[in-house]
PDB file of C-alpha atoms in Angstrom:
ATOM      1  CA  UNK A   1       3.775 -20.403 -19.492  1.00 75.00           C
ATOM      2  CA  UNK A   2       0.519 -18.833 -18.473  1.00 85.00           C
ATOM      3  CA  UNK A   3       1.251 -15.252 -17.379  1.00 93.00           C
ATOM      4  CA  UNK A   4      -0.376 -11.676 -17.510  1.00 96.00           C
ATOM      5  CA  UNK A   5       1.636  -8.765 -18.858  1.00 97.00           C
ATOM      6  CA  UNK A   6       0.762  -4.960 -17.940  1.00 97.00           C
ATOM      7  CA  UNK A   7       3.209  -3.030 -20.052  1.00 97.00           C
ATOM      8  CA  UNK A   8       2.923   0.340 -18.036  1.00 96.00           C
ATOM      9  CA  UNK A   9       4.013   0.488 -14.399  1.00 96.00           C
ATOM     10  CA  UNK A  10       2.816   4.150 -14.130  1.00 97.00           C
ATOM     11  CA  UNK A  11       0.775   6.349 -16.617  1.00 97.00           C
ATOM     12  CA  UNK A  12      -0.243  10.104 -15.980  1.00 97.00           C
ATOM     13  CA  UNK A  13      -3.485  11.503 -17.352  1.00 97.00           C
ATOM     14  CA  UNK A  14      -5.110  14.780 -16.841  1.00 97.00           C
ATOM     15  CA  UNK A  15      -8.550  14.659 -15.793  1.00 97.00           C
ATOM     16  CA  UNK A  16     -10.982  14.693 -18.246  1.00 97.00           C
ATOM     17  CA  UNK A  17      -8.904  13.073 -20.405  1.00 98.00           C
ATOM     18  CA  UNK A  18      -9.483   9.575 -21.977  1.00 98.00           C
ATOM     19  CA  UNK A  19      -7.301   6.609 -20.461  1.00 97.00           C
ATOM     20  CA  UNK A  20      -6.251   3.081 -21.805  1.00 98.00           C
ATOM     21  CA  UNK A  21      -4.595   0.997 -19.513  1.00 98.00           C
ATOM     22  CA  UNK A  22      -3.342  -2.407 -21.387  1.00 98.00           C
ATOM     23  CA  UNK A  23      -3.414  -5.629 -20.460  1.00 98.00           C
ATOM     24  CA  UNK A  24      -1.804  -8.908 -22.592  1.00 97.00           C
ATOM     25  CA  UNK A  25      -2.037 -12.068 -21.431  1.00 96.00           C
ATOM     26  CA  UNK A  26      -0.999 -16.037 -22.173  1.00 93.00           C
ATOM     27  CA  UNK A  27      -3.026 -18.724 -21.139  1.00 88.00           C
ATOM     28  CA  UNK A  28      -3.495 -22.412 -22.329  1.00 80.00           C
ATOM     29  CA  UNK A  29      -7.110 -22.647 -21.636  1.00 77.00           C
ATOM     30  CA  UNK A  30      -9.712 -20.073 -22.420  1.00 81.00           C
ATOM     31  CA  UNK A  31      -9.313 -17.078 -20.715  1.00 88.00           C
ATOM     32  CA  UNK A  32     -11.657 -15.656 -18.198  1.00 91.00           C
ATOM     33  CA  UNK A  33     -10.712 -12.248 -18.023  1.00 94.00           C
ATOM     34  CA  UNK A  34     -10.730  -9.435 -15.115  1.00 95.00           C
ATOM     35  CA  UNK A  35      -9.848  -5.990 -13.701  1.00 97.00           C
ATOM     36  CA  UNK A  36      -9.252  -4.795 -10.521  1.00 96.00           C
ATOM     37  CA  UNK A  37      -8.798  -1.413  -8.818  1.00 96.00           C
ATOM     38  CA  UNK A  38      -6.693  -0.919  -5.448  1.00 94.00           C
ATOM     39  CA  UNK A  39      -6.698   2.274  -3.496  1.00 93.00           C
ATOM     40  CA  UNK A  40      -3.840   2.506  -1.523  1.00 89.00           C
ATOM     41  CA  UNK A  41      -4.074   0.886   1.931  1.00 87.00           C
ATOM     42  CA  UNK A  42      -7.206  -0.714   0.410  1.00 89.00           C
ATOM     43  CA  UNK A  43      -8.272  -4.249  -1.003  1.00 89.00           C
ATOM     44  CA  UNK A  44      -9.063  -5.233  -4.656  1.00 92.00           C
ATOM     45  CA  UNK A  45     -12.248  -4.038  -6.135  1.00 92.00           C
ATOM     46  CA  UNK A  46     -13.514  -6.102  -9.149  1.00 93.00           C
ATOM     47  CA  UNK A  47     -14.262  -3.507 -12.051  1.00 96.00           C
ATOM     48  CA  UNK A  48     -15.575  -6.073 -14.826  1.00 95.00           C
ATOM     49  CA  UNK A  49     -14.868  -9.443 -16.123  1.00 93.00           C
ATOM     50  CA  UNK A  50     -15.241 -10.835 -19.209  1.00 93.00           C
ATOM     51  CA  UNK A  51     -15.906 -14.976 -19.485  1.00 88.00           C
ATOM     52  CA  UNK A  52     -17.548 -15.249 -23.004  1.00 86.00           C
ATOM     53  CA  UNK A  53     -20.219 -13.310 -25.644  1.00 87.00           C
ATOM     54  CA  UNK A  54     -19.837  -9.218 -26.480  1.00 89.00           C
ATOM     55  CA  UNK A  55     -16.102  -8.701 -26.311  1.00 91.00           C
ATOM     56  CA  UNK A  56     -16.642  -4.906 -25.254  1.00 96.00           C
ATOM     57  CA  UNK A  57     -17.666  -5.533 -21.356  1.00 96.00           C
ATOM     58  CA  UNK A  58     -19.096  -2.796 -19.119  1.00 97.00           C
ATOM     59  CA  UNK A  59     -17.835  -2.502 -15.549  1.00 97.00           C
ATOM     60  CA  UNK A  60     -18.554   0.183 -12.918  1.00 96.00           C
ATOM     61  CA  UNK A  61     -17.325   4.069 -12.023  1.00 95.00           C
ATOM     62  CA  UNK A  62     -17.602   3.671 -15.675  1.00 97.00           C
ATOM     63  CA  UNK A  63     -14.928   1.947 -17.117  1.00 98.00           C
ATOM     64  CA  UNK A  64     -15.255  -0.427 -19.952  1.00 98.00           C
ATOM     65  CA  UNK A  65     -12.758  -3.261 -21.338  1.00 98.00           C
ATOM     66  CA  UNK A  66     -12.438  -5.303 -24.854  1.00 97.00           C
ATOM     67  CA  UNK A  67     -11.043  -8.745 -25.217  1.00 95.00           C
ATOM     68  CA  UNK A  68      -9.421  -9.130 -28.645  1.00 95.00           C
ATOM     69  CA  UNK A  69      -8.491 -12.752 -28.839  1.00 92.00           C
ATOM     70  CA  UNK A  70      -6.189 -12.543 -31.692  1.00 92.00           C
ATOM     71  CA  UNK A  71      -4.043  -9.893 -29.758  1.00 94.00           C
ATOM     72  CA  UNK A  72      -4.250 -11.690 -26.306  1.00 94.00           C
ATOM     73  CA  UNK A  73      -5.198  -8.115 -25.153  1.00 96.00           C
ATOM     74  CA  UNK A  74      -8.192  -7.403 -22.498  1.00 97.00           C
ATOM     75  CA  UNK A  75      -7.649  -3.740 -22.351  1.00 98.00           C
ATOM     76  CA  UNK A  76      -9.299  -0.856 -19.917  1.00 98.00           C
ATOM     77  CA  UNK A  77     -10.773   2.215 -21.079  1.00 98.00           C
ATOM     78  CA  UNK A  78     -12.270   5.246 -19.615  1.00 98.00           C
ATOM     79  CA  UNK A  79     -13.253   8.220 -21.566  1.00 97.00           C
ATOM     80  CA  UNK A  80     -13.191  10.801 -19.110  1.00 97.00           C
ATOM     81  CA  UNK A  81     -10.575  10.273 -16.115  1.00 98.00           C
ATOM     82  CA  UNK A  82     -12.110  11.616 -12.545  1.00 97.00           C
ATOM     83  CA  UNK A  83      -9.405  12.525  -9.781  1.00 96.00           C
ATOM     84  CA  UNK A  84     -10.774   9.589  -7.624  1.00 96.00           C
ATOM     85  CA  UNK A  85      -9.615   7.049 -10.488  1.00 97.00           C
ATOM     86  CA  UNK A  86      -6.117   7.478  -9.243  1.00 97.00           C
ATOM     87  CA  UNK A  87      -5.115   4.221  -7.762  1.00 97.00           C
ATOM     88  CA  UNK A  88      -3.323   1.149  -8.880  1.00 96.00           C
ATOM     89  CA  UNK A  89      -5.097  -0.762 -11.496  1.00 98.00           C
ATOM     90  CA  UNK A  90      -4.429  -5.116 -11.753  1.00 97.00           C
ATOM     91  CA  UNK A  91      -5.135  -7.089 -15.249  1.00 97.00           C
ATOM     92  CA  UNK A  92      -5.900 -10.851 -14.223  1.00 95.00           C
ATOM     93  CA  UNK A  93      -6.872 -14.269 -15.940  1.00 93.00           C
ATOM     94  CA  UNK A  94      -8.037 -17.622 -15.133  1.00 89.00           C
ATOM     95  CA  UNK A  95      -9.884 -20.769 -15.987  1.00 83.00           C
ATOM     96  CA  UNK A  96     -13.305 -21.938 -15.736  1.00 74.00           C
ATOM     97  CA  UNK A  97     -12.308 -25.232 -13.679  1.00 76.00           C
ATOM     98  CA  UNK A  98     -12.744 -25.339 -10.047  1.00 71.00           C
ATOM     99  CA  UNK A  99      -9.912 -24.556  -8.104  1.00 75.00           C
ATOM    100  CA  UNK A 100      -8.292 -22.689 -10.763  1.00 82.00           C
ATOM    101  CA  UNK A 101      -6.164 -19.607  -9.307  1.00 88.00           C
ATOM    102  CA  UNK A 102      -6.541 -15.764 -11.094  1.00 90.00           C
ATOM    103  CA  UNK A 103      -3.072 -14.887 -12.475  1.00 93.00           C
ATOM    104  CA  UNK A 104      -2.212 -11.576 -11.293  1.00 95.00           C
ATOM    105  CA  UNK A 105      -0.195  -8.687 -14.005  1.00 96.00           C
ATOM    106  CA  UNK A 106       2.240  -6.702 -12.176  1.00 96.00           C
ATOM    107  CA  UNK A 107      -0.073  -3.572 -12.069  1.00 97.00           C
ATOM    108  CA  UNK A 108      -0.460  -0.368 -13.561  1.00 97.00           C
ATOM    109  CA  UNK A 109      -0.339   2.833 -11.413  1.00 97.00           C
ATOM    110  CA  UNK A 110      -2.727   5.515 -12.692  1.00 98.00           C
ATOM    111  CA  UNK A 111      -2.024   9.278 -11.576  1.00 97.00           C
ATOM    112  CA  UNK A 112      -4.796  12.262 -12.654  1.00 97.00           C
ATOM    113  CA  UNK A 113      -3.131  15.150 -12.571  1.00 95.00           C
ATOM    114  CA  UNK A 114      -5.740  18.412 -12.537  1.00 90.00           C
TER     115      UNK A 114
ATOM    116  CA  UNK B   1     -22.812 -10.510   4.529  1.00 57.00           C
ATOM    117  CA  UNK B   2     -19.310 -11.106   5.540  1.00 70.00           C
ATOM    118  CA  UNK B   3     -17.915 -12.670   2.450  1.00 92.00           C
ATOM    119  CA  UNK B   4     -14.674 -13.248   3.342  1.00 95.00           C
ATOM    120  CA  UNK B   5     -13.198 -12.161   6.460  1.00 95.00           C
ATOM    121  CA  UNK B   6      -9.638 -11.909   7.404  1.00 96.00           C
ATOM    122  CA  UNK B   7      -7.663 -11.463  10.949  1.00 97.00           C
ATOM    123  CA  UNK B   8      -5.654  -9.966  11.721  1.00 97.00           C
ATOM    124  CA  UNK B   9      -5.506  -6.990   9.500  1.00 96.00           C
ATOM    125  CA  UNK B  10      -2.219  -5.230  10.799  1.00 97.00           C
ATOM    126  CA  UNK B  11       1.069  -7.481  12.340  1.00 97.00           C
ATOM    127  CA  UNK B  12       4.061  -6.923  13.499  1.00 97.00           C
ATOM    128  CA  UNK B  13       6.587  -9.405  13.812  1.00 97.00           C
ATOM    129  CA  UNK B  14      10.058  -9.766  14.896  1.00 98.00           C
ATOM    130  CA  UNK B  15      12.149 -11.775  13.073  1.00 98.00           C
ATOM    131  CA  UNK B  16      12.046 -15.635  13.879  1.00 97.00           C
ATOM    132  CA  UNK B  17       8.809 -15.377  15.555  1.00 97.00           C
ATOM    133  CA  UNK B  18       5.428 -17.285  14.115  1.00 97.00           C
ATOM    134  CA  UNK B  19       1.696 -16.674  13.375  1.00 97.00           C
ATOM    135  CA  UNK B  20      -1.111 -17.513  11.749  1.00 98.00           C
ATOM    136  CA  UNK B  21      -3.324 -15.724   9.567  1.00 98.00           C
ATOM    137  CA  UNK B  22      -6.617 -16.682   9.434  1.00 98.00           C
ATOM    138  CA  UNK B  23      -9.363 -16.701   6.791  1.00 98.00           C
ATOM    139  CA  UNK B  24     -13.149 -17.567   6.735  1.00 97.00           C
ATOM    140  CA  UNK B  25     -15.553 -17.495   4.046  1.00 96.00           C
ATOM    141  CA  UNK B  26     -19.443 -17.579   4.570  1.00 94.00           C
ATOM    142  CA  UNK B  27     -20.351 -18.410   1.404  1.00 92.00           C
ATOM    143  CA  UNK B  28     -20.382 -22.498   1.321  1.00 92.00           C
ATOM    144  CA  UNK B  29     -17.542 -21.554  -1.261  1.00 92.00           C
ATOM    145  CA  UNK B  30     -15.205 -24.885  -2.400  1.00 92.00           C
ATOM    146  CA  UNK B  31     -12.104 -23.361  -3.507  1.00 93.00           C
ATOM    147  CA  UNK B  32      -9.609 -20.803  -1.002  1.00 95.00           C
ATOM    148  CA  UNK B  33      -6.355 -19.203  -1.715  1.00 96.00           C
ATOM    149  CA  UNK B  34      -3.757 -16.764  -0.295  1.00 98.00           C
ATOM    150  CA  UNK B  35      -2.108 -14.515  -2.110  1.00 98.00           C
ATOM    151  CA  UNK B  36       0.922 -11.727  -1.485  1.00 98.00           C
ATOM    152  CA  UNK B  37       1.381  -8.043  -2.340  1.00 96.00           C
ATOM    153  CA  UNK B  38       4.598  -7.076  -3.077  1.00 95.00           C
ATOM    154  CA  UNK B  39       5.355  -3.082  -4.722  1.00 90.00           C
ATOM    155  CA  UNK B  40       5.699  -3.662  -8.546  1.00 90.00           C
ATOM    156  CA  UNK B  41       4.595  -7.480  -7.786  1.00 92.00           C
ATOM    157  CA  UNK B  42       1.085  -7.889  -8.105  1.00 92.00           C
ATOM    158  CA  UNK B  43      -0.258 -10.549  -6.832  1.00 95.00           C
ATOM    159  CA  UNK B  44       1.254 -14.012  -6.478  1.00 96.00           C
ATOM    160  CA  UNK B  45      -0.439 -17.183  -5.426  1.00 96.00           C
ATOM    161  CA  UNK B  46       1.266 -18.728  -2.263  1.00 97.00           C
ATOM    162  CA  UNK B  47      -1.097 -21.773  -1.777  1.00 97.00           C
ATOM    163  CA  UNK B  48      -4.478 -22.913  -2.913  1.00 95.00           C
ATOM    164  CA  UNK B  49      -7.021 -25.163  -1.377  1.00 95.00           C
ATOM    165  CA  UNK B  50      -9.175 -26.628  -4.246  1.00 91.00           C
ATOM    166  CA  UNK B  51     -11.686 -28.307  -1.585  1.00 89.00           C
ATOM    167  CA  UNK B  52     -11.877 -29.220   1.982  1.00 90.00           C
ATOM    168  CA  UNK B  53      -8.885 -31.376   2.951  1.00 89.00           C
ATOM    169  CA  UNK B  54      -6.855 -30.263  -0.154  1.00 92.00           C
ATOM    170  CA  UNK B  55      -3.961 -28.319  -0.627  1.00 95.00           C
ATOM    171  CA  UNK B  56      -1.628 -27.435  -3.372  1.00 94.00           C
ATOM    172  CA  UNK B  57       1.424 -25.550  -3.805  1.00 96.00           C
ATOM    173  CA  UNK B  58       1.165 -21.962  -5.603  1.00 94.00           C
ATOM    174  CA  UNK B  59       4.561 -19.528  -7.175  1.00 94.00           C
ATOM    175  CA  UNK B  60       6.116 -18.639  -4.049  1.00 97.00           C
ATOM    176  CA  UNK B  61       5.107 -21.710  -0.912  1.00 97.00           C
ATOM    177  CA  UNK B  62       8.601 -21.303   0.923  1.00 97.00           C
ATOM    178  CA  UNK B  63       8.687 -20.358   4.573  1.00 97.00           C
ATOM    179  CA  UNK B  64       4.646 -21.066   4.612  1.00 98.00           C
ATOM    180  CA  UNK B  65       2.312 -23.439   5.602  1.00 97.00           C
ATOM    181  CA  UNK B  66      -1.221 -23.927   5.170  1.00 98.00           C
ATOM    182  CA  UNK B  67      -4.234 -25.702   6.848  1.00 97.00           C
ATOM    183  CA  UNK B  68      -7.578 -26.268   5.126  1.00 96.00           C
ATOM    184  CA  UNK B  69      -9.746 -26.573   8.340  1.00 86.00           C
ATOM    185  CA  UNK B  70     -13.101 -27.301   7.407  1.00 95.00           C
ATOM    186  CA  UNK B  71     -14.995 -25.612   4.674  1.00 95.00           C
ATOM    187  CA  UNK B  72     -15.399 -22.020   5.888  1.00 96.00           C
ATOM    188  CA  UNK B  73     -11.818 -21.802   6.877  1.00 97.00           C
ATOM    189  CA  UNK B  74      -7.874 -21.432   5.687  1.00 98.00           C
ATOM    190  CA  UNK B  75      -5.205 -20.685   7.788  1.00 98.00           C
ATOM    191  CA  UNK B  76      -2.057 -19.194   6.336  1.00 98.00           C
ATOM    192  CA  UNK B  77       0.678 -20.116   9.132  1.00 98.00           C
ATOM    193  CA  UNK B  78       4.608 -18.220   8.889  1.00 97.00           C
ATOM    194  CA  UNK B  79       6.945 -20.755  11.204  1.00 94.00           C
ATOM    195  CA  UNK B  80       9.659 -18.112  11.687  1.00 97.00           C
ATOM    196  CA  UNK B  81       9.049 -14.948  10.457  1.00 97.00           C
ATOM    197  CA  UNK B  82      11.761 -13.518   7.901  1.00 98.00           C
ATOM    198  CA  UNK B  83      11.903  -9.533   6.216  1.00 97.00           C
ATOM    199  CA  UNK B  84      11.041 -11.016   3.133  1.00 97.00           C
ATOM    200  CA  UNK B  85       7.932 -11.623   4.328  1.00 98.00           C
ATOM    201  CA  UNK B  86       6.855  -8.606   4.777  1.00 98.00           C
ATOM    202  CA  UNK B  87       3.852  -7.657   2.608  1.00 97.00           C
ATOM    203  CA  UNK B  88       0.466  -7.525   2.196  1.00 97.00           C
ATOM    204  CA  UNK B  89      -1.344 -11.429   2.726  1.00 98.00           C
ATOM    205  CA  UNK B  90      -4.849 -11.646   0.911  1.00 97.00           C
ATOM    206  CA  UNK B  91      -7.239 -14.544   1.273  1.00 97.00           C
ATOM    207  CA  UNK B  92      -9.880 -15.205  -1.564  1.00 95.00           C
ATOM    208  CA  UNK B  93     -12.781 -17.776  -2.146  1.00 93.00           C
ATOM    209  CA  UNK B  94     -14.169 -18.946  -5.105  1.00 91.00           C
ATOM    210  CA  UNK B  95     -18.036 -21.236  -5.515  1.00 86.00           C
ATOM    211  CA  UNK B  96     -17.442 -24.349  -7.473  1.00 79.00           C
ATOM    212  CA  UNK B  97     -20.098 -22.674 -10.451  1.00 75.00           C
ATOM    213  CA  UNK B  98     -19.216 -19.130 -11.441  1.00 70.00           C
ATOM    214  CA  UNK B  99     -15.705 -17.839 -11.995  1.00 74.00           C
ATOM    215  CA  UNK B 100     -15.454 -14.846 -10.098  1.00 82.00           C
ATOM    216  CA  UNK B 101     -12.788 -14.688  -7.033  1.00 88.00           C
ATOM    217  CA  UNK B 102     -13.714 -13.176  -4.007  1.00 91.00           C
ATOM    218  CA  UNK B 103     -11.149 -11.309  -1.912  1.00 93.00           C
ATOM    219  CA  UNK B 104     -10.646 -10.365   1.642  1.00 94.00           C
ATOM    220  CA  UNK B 105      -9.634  -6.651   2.437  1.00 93.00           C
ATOM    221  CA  UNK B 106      -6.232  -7.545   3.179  1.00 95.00           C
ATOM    222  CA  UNK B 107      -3.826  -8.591   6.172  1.00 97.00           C
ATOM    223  CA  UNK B 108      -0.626  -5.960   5.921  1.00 96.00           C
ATOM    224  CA  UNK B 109       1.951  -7.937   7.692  1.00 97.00           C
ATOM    225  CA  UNK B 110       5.587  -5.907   9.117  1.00 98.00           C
ATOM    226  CA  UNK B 111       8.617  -8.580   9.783  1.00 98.00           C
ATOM    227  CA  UNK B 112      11.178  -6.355  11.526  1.00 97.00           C
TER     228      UNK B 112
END
């Protein structure tokens, strides 16, 4: 079954602190990989994606991700966590075929505490 | 540069009652979907329209309907409202080349 598992439902960091926020997935095709970032009351913002090449991707307000096929893993990284990060955080995968649907983790909730 | 465009943005509905959300995309895109928010959720796919008069079944279909009316636009239609369907609706597009999704800022729907 093709589904995307976020381990941690809520993680605390202190800012200025690195973050890691993981992501595994299971998918019969090749993967085309994505984060996105939700402030509350808000709508998804695409961070990066990753569809094939380098498997260390760079995505904006400086997060990065690496795709590690052998682990099914597409984690998000951050070296130094700013205040603003805090929001909820969404691991997704899908297909390149038209029509193909993104398959949604359950979400990670990322607090900075100062 | 609309993108995607979504009305309405806030609803409330008593139980039983009906609507439609509606969605629009200005970017000749081929492929539309609507998804739900639920807390602790994520996402999950309700329908999918892979092209114009096409439409498929996604994880959770019951108690909606659908309507691919032309290209631009994909109605999301709730026949009699229930509390379960209380959540957040988002429509997406997505170009026949290229793989990324677009999304709509969100419809937050209240079923009381």
């Amino acid at each position: 079954a093709q589904s995307v598992t976020q381990p941690d439902i809520h993680i605390t960091v202190s800012e200025g602190a690195s973050l890691e926020l993981r992501c595994n997935y299971s998918y019969g095709a090749t993967p085309y990989l994505f984060w996105y970032v939700q402030s509350p009351g808000q709508g998804l913002q695409l961070l990066l994606k990753y569809f094939s090449g380098d498997t260390l991707v760079q995505g904006i307000k400086g997060f990065e991700a690496e795709f590690k096929r052998s682990q099914s893993s597409f984690n998000l990284r951050k070296p130094s966590v700013h205040w603003s990060d805090a929001a909820e955080y969404f691991c997704a995968v899908g297909a390149d075929q038209a029509g193909t649907a993104l398959i949604f983790g359950k979400g990670t909730t990322l607090s900075v505490s100062s | 540069n609309a993108g995607v465009t979504q009305t309405p943005k806030f609803q409330v509905l008593k139980t039983g009652q009906s609507m439609t959300l509606q969605c629009a995309q200005d970017m000749n895109h081929n492929s539309m979907y609507w998804y739900r928010q639920d807390p602790g959720m994520g996402l999950r796919l309700i329908y999918y329209s892979a092209s114009e008069g096409t439409t498929d079944k996604g994880e959770v279909p019951n108690g909606y309907n659908v309507s691919r009316l032309n290209k631009r636009e994909f109605s999301l239609r709730l026949e009699s409202a229930a509390p379960s369907q209380t959540s957040v609706y988002f429509c997406a597009s997505r170009p026949n080349s290229g793989n990324t999704i677009y999304f709509g800022e969100g419809s937050w729907l209240t079923v009381v």
